[in-house]
Amino acid sequence: MKKILLAISVALTIVSCTTDYNMNNTGLANGKFDGTMYDYFHSDSYNWDSLIIMIDRAGLQDLFNGEVEGYEEITFWGPTNNSIRRWMLEGGTGVPKRLKDLSPEECRKYVMAHVVKGKTMLNDIPRGTINMGSVSGGMTMYGEDNKNEMWVYTEQLPYNGVIDVGAVIIKIRSMRTLVDIDIASCNIEPTTGVIHSLHPNYTLGEL
């Protein structure tokens, strides 16, 4: 029985971050992409064309191409089109309704809030828990915009009622906004780091 449960656990861990409720199809069979992060975004305009506009307006192409010293590899918590459009549609006073109304400085601030130096894969992130509002385990990371603090941790889901044998998922708590954020796809791996795509229910600015 233990061998069967171990086999299930290994199989499901391989497909981590692809559970039904937080799945985002990256189109990549093994998570690898033969090109830079900037190239990857251009390969999937359905999910990333709003982000591309913000990157270009901010002049951050060299960062996502791995050409900035100290940022040759980055971890990017990627907001997709859904997250950016919701922010514009539902935002309050001062939130633009068109990306072209954002200044380069604003674009840089919002993009860099999702950038972390170095490459952190799913298996690098410890298990963690939230209990009655307090956090334990996991790891602290800092976005490159004003070093905003985020607490990042992994959970292992149950499978058919059996605990600790299901898929492993990443979750984030923003320590600035206290918003809990789900990941849609993890370990998307271009040549310049790793992308963990944020769930469509994330709204830009919550991180």
XYZ file of C-alpha atoms in Angstrom, residues 60-192:
133
model
C 12.286 46.596 -19.481
C 12.934 44.445 -22.552
C 16.589 43.970 -21.568
C 15.580 42.709 -18.114
C 13.349 39.963 -19.521
C 16.016 39.119 -22.106
C 18.545 38.463 -19.322
C 20.762 41.396 -20.301
C 20.778 43.324 -16.985
C 23.717 42.622 -14.683
C 22.585 40.802 -11.562
C 19.293 39.830 -13.197
C 20.543 37.264 -15.698
C 17.976 34.888 -14.184
C 14.790 36.023 -12.466
C 11.643 34.588 -10.941
C 8.567 36.284 -12.374
C 5.146 36.032 -10.741
C 3.309 36.663 -13.984
C 0.030 38.617 -14.160
C -1.842 37.606 -17.312
C -4.235 39.656 -19.436
C -7.202 38.794 -17.198
C -5.491 40.293 -14.147
C -4.456 43.493 -15.903
C -7.808 44.042 -17.622
C -9.740 43.497 -14.383
C -7.568 46.102 -12.672
C -8.388 48.633 -15.387
C -12.119 47.792 -15.530
C -12.754 47.602 -11.792
C -10.142 50.017 -10.467
C -11.096 53.164 -8.636
C -10.033 56.764 -9.026
C -6.723 57.169 -10.776
C -6.691 53.753 -12.463
C -6.464 54.173 -16.251
C -8.899 52.480 -18.602
C -6.244 52.102 -21.302
C -2.679 50.883 -20.961
C -1.407 53.707 -23.151
C -2.501 56.124 -20.408
C 0.010 54.585 -17.980
C 3.300 56.432 -17.662
C 6.571 54.506 -18.146
C 7.250 54.946 -14.418
C 3.885 53.409 -13.472
C 4.431 50.493 -15.845
C 7.851 49.874 -14.339
C 6.460 49.945 -10.798
C 3.724 47.414 -11.509
C 5.922 45.063 -13.536
C 8.865 45.121 -11.126
C 6.586 44.299 -8.173
C 6.392 40.799 -9.691
C 10.140 40.365 -10.319
C 12.432 38.562 -7.873
C 16.180 38.158 -8.385
C 17.348 34.616 -9.048
C 15.525 31.502 -10.157
C 13.168 29.841 -7.657
C 11.456 26.683 -8.860
C 8.529 24.848 -7.257
C 10.813 22.376 -5.484
C 12.841 25.219 -3.951
C 9.826 26.491 -1.989
C 9.189 24.888 1.423
C 5.807 23.723 2.691
C 3.864 26.231 4.736
C 0.522 26.850 6.416
C -1.771 29.703 7.380
C -3.633 29.209 10.643
C -5.915 31.875 12.119
C -4.117 34.538 10.112
C -0.598 33.589 11.213
C 1.870 32.038 8.772
C 4.499 29.363 9.282
C 7.010 27.600 7.062
C 7.417 28.755 3.491
C 9.869 31.489 2.567
C 9.971 35.254 2.317
C 10.668 36.869 -1.059
C 10.901 40.504 -2.093
C 9.662 42.069 -5.308
C 12.097 44.467 -6.933
C 9.692 47.415 -6.706
C 10.430 48.940 -3.296
C 11.243 45.420 -2.069
C 7.594 44.601 -1.383
C 7.421 41.552 0.861
C 5.625 38.358 -0.069
C 5.348 35.081 1.816
C 5.571 32.141 -0.578
C 4.814 28.550 0.362
C 3.727 25.209 -1.062
C 0.870 22.901 -0.144
C 0.328 19.290 -1.080
C -3.279 18.571 -1.907
C -5.108 15.394 -0.892
C -5.973 12.826 -3.549
C -9.148 10.729 -3.267
C -9.338 11.667 0.389
C -5.744 10.650 1.146
C -3.670 13.507 2.545
C -0.128 14.402 1.400
C -0.238 12.435 -1.860
C -1.817 14.961 -4.266
C -0.372 17.669 -6.465
C 1.970 20.246 -4.945
C 0.863 23.855 -5.496
C 2.406 27.257 -4.812
C 0.571 29.995 -2.930
C 1.519 33.570 -2.052
C 0.424 35.960 0.656
C 1.232 39.605 0.004
C 2.457 41.045 3.284
C 1.611 44.522 1.985
C -2.038 43.926 1.035
C -2.620 40.674 3.020
C -4.179 39.171 -0.122
C -3.736 35.432 -0.729
C -2.796 34.677 -4.325
C -3.065 31.388 -6.231
C -0.775 30.185 -9.012
C -2.250 28.955 -12.302
C 0.907 27.411 -13.819
C 4.343 27.017 -12.307
C 7.833 26.193 -13.572
C 7.489 27.763 -17.021
C 11.174 27.802 -17.817
C 12.623 30.036 -20.546
C 16.388 30.558 -20.733
C 16.375 33.633 -18.468
